[in-house]
Tab-separated table of C-alpha atoms and ligand atoms in Angstrom:
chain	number	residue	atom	x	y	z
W	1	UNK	CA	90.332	117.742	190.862
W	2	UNK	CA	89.834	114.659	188.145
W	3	UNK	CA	88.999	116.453	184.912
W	4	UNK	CA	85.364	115.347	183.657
W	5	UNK	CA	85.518	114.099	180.051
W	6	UNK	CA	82.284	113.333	178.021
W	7	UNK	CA	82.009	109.574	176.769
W	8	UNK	CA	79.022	109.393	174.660
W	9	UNK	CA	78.615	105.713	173.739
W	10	UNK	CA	80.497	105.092	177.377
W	11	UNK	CA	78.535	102.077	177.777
W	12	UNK	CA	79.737	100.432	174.436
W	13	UNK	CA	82.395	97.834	173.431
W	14	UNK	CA	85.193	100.976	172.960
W	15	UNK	CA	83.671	102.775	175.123
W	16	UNK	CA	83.640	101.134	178.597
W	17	UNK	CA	87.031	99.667	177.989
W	18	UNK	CA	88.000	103.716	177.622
W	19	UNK	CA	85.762	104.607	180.569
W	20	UNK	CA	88.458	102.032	182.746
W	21	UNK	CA	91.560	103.725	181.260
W	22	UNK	CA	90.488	106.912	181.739
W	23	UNK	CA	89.435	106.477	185.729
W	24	UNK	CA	92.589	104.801	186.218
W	25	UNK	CA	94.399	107.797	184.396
W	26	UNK	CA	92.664	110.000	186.815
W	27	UNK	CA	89.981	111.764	184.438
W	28	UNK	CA	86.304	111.710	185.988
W	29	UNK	CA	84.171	110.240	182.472
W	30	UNK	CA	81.212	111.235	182.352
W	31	UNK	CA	78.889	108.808	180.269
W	32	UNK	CA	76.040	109.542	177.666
W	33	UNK	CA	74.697	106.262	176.682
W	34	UNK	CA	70.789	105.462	175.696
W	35	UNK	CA	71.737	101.377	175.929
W	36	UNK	CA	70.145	100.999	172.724
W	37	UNK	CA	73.264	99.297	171.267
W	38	UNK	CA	74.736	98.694	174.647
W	39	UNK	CA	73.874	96.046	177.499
W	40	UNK	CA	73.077	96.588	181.145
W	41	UNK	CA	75.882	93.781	181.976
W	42	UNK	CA	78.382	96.401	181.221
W	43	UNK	CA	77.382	98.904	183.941
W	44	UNK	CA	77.955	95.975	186.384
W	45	UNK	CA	81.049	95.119	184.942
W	46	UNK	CA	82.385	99.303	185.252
W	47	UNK	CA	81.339	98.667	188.714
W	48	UNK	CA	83.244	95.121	189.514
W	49	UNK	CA	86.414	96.547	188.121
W	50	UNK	CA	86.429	100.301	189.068
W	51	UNK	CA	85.179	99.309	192.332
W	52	UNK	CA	82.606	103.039	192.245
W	53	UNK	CA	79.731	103.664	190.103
W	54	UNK	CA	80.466	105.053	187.100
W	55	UNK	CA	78.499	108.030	186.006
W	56	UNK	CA	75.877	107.384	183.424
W	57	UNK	CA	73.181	110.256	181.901
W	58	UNK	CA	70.923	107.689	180.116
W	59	UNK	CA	70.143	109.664	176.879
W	60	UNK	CA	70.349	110.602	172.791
W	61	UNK	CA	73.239	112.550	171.208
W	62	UNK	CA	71.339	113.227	169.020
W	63	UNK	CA	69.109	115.386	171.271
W	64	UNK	CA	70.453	118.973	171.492
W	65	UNK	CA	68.207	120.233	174.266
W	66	UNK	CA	69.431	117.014	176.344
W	67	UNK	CA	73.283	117.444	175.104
W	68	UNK	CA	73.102	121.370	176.087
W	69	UNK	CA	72.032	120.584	179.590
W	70	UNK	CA	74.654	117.854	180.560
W	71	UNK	CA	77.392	119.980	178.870
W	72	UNK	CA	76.114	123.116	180.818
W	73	UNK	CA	76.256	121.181	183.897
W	74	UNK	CA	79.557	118.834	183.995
W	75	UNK	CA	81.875	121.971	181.747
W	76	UNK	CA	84.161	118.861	180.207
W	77	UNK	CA	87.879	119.705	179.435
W	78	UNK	CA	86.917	117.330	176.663
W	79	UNK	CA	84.209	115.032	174.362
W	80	UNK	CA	85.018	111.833	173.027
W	81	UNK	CA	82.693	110.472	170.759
W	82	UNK	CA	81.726	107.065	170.390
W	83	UNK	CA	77.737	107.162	169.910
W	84	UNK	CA	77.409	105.351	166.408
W	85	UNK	CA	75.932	102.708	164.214
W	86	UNK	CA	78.619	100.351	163.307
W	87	UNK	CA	77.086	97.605	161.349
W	88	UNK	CA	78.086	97.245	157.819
W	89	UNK	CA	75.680	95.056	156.102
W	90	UNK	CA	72.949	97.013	158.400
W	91	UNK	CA	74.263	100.220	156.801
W	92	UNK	CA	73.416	99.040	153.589
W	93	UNK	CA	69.857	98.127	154.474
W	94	UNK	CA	69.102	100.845	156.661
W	95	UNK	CA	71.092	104.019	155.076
W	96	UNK	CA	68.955	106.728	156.517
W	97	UNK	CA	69.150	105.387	160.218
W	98	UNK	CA	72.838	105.536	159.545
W	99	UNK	CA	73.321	108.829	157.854
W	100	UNK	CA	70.500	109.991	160.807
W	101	UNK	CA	72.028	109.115	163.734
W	102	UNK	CA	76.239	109.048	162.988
W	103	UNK	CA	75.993	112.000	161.368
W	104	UNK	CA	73.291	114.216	163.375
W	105	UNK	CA	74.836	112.987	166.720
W	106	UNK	CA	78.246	114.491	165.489
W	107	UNK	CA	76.776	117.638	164.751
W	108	UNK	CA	75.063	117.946	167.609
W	109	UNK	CA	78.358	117.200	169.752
W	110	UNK	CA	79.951	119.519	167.736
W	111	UNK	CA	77.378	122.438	167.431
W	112	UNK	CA	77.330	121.763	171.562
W	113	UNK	CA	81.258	122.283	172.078
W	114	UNK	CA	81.065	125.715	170.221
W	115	UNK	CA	78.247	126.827	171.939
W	116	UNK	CA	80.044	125.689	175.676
W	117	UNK	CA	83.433	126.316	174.755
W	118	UNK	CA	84.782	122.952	175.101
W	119	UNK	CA	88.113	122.860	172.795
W	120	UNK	CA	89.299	119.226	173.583
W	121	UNK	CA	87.615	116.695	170.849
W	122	UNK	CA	88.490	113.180	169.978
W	123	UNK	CA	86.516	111.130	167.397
W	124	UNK	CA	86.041	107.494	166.550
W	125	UNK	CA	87.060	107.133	163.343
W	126	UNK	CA	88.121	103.973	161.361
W	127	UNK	CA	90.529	102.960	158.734
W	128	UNK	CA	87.178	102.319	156.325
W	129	UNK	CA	88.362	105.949	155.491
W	130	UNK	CA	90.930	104.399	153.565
W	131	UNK	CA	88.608	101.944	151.579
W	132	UNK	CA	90.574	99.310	149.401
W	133	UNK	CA	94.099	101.114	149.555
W	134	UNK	CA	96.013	101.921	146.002
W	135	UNK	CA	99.440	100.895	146.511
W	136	UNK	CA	101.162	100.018	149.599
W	137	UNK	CA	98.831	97.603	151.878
W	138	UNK	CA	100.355	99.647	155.227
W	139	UNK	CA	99.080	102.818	155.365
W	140	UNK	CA	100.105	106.056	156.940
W	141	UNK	CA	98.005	109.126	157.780
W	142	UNK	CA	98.931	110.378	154.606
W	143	UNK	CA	97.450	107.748	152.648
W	144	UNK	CA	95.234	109.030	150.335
W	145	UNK	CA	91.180	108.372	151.418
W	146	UNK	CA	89.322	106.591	149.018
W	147	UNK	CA	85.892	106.345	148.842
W	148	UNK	CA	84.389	103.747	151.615
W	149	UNK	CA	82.063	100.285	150.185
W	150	UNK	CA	79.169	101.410	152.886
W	151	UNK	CA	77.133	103.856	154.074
W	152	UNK	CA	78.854	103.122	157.466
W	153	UNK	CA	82.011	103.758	155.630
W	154	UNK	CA	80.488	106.868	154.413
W	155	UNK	CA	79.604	108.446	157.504
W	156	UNK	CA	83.101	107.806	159.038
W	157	UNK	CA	84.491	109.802	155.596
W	158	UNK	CA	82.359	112.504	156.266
W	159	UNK	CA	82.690	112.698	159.852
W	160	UNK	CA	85.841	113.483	159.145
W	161	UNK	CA	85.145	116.268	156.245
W	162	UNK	CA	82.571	117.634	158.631
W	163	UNK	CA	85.363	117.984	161.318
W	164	UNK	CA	87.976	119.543	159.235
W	165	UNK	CA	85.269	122.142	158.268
W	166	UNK	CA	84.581	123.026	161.753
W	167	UNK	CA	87.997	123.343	162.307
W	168	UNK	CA	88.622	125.616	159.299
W	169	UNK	CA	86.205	127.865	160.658
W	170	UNK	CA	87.419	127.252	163.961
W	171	UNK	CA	90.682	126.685	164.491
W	172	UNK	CA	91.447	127.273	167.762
W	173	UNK	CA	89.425	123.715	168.198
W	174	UNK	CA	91.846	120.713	168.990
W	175	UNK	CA	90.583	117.632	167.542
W	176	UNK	CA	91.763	113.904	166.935
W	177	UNK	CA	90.154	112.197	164.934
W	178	UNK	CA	91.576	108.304	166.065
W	179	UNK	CA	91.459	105.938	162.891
W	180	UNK	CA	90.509	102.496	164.738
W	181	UNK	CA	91.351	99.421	162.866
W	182	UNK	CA	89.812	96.148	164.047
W	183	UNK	CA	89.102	96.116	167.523
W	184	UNK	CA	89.159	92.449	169.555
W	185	UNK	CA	89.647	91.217	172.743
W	186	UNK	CA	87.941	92.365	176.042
W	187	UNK	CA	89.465	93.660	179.148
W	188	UNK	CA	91.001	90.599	181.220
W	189	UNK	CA	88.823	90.405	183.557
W	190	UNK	CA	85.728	89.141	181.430
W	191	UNK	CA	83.404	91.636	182.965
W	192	UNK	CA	83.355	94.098	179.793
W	193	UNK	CA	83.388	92.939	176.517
W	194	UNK	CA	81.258	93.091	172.937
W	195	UNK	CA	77.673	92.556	172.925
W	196	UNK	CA	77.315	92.140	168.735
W	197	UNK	CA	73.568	92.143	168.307
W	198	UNK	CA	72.139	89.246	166.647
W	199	UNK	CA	74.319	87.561	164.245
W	200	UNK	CA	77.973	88.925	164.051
W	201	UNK	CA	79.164	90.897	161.572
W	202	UNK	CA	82.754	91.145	162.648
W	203	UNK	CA	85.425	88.175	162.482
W	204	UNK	CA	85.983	87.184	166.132
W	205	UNK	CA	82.986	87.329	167.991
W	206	UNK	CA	81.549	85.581	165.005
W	207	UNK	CA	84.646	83.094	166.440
W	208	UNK	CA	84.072	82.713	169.817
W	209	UNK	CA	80.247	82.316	169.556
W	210	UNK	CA	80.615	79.388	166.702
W	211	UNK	CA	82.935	77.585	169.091
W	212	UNK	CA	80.568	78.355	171.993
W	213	UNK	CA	77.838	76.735	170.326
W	214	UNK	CA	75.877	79.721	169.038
W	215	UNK	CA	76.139	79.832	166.002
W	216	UNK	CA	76.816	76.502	164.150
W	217	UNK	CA	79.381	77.143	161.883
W	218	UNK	CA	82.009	79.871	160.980
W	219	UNK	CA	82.455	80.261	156.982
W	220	UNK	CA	85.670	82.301	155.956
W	221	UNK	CA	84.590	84.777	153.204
W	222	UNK	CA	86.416	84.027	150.425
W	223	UNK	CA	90.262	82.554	150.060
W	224	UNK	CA	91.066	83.184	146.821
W	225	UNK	CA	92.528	86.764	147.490
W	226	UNK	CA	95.796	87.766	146.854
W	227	UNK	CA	97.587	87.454	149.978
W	228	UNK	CA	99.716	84.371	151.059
W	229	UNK	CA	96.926	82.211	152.364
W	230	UNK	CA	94.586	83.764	150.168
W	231	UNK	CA	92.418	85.245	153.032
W	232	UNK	CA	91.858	88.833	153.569
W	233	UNK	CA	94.382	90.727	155.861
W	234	UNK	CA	92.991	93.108	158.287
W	235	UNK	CA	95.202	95.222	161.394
W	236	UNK	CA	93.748	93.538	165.153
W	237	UNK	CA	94.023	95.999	167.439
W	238	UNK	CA	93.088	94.828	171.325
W	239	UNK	CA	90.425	96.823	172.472
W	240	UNK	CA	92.129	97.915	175.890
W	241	UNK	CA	95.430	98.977	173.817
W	242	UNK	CA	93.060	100.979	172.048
W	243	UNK	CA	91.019	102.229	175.012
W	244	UNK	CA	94.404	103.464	176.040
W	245	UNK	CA	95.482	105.217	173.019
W	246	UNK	CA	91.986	107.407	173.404
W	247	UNK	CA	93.643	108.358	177.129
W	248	UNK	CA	96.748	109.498	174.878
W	249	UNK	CA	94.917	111.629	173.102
W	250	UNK	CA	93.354	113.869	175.496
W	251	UNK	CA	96.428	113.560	177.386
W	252	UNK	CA	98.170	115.205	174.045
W	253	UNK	CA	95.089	117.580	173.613
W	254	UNK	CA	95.302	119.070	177.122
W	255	UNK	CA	98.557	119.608	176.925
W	256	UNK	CA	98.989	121.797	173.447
W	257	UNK	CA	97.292	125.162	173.657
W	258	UNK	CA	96.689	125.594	170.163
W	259	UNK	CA	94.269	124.549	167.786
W	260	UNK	CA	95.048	121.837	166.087
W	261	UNK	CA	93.495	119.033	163.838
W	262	UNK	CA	95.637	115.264	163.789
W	263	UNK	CA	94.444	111.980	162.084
W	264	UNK	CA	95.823	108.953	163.872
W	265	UNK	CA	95.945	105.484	162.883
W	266	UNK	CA	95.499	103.278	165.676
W	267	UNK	CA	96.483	100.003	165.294
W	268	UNK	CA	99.009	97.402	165.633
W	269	UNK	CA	101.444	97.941	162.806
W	270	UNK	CA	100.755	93.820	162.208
W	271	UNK	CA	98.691	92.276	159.358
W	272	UNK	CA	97.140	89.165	159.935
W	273	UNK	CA	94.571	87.178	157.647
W	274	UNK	CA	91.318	85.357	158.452
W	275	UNK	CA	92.856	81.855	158.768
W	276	UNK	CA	95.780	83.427	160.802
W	277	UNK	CA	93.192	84.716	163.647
W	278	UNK	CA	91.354	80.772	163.017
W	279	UNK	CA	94.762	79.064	163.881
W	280	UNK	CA	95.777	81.606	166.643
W	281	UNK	CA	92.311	81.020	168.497
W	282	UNK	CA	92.534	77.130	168.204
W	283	UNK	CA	95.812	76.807	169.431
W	284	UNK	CA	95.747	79.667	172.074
W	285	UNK	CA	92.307	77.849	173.694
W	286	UNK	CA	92.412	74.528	172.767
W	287	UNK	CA	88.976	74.772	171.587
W	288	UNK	CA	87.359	72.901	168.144
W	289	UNK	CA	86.171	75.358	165.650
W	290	UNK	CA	83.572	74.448	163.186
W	291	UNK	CA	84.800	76.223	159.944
W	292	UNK	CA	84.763	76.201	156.154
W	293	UNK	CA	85.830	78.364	153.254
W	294	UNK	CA	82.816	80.292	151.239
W	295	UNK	CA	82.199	82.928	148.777
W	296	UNK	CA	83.767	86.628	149.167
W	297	UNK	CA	81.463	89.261	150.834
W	298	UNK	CA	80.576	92.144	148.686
W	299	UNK	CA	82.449	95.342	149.949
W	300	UNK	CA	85.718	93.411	151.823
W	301	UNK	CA	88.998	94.897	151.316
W	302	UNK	CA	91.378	92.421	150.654
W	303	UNK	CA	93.963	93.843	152.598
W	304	UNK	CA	95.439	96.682	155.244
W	305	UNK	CA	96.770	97.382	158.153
W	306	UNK	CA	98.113	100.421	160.038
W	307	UNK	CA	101.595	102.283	159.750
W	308	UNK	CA	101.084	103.575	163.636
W	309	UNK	CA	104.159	105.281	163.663
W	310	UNK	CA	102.792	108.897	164.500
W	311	UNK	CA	100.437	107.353	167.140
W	312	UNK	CA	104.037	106.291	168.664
W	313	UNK	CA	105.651	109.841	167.774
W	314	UNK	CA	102.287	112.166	168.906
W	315	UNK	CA	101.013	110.003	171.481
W	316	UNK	CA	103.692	107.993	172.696
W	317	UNK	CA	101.389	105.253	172.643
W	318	UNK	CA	101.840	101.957	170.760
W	319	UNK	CA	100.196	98.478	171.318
W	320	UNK	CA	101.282	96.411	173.635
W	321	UNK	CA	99.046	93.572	173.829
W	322	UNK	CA	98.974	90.594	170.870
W	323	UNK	CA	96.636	88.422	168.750
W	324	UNK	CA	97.203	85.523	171.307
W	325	UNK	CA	95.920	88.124	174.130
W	326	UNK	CA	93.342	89.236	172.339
W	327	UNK	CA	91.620	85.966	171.749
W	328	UNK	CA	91.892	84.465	174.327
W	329	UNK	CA	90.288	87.406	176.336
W	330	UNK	CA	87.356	87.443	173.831
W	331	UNK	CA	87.127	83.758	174.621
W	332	UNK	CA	86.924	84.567	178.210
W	333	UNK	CA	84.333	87.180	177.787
W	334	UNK	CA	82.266	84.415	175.338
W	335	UNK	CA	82.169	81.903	178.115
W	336	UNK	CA	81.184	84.745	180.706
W	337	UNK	CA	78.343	85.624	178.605
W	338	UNK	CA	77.120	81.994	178.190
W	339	UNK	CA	77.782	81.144	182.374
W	340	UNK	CA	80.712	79.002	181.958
W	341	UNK	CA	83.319	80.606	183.827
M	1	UD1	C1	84.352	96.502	159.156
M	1	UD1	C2	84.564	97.870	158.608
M	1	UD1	C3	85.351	98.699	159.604
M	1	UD1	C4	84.583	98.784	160.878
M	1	UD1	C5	84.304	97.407	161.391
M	1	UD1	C6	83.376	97.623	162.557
M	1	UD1	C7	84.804	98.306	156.245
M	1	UD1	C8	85.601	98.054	155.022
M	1	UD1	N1	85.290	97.771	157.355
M	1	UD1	O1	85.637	95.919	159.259
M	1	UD1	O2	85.532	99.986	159.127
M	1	UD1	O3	85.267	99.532	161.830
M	1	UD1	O4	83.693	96.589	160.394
M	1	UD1	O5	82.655	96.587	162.893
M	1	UD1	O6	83.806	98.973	156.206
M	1	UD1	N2	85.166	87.480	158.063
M	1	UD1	C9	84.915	86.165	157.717
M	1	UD1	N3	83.824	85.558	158.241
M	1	UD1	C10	82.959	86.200	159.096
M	1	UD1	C11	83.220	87.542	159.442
M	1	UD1	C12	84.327	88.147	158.886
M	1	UD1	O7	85.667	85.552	156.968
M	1	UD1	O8	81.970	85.584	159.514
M	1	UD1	C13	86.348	88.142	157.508
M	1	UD1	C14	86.015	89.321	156.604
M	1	UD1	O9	85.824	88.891	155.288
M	1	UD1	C15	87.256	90.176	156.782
M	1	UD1	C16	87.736	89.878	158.214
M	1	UD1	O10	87.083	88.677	158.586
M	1	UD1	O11	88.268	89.744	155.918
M	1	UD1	C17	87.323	90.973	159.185
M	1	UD1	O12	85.939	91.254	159.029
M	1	UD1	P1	85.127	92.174	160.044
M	1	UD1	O13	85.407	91.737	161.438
M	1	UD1	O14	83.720	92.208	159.585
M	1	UD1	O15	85.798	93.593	159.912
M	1	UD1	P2	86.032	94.526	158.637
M	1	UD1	O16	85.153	94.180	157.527
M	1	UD1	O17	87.496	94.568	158.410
């Protein structure tokens, strides 16, 4: 019988691309969403391209009575967790509803997993752990952490101190905690994609909405950095190349019988700067993009991307899909969402 797994944020941008590789990997997810940071489209879109319902328990991870219950019911040979804020600049605005609800909701998932004897855990984590890297722009796992420019950042970092201190005290736990770096694209089909809420924070939706009409014009944040084009250089990872490196790692987890605790970088191995992703989205649709250079934003590392070696040597997973793919998928999804395709 398909092994349930626990998706809370299933209904997100990571999230439903994972929910597809995981039913087509023959697990049975089992989503926690409370669509407060995800859309209703998506649900329709699960359904188009899994041809069945997915299964959704509309609620807070947060909530430990509600969390008890669906883990009592479904026993999961494993939890990934999604459900977070994500927002930088919000982060800095809004600290408490960040350090509230990323931080309780992990507790809660973990406090749950002790108390139902669920071993199997993999975490959404991102390279922000690393903040502006020391030396070497590529970094491994070993890479020392530095401390992260947000309170988003923050709550990644200690996510991850939380978890090792769980595992300490519990080690026959077997955790992952997956290091994302910048997630892009959407899965081929347009039905699933990012839903950024209001204006974008991140790079490429910010992209494919200025060259959809949305918003009027894209400003690159700064190119006076130290990097060839003077543009900062960040690691694009496609998000269904990283929805399958999350099938990976409960595929790894099952498998070992002992506790164990691995940080994973997921990404591409690839830097690419800001006017790099500009270029490859012009040429790769044809489309006109509205864009000018402006001012740095406060926080932005100038430049890192992913030694993904040990995702290759653990996993066996590596990325298989490019830049090109990536944006021209997004693009895809952009003219889905405004009825153009
Ligand atoms: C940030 C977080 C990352 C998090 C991700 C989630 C940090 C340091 N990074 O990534 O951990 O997982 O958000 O959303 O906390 N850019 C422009 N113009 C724009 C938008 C972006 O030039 O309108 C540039 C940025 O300056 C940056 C690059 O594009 O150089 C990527 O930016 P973005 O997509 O926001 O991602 P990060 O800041 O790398």
């Amino acid at each position: 019988m398909a092994k349930n797994i626990i998706v809370t944020g299933g209904a997100g941008y990571i999230g439903s691309h994972t929910v597809v590789s995981l039913i087509e990997n023959g697990f049975n997810p089992i989503i926690i969403d409370d669509f407060r940071n995800a859309n209703r489209i998506v649900v329709e879109g699960l359904k188009t391209i899994l041809n069945q319902d997915p299964l959704i328990l509309e609620g807070d991870v947060c909530d430990a009575v509600f969390l008890s219950s669906v883990f009592e019911k479904y026993e999961p040979e494993a939890v990934i967790h999604f459900a977070a804020y994500k927002a930088v600049g919000e982060s800095v605005a809004e600290p408490l509803k960040y350090y509230q609800n990323n931080i309780n909701g992990l507790m809660n998932v973990l406090n749950n997993m002790l108390k139902h004897n669920i071993k199997n855990f993999v975490f959404s984590s991102s390279c922000t752990v690393y903040g502006e890297p020391d030396g070497a722009k590529e970094v491994t796992e070993e890479t020392a952490k530095n401390l992260p420019s947000s309170p988003y950042g923050y709550t990644k970092w200690m996510g991850e101190q939380i978890i090792e201190d769980v595992f300490n005290a519990n080690p026959f736990l077997k955790i992952i905690n997956l290091r994302y770096f910048n997630p892009v694209g959407a899965h081929k089909s347009a039905l699933i994609g990012e839903f950024p809420i209001g204006k974008p924070n991140n790079l490429l939706p910010f992209v494919t909405q200025t060259a959809v009409g949305k918003q009027e014009m894209l400003t690159v944040f700064g190119n006076d950095y130290p990097t060839p084009d003077g543009t900062c250089i960040r690691d694009y990872i496609h998000v269904c190349d990283l929805a399958n490196a999350h099938v990976k790692a409960v595929d790894y987890l099952i498998s070992n019988q002992n506790g164990l605790l691995e940080n994973i970088n997921i990404g591409t191995g690839k830097g690419t700067s800001v006017k790099e992703i500009i270029q490859t989205f012009v040429k790769e649709t044809g489309v006109v993009l509205n864009w000018q250079y402006g001012p740095r934003r406060m926080g932005d590392v100038i430049e890192i991307y992913a030694n993904a070696k040990k995702a290759e040597q653990l996993l066996g997973w590596k990325a298989e899909l490019t830049i090109a793919d990536a944006v021209r998928d997004a693009w895809k999804w952009e003219l889905k969402l405004a009825n153009q395709i």
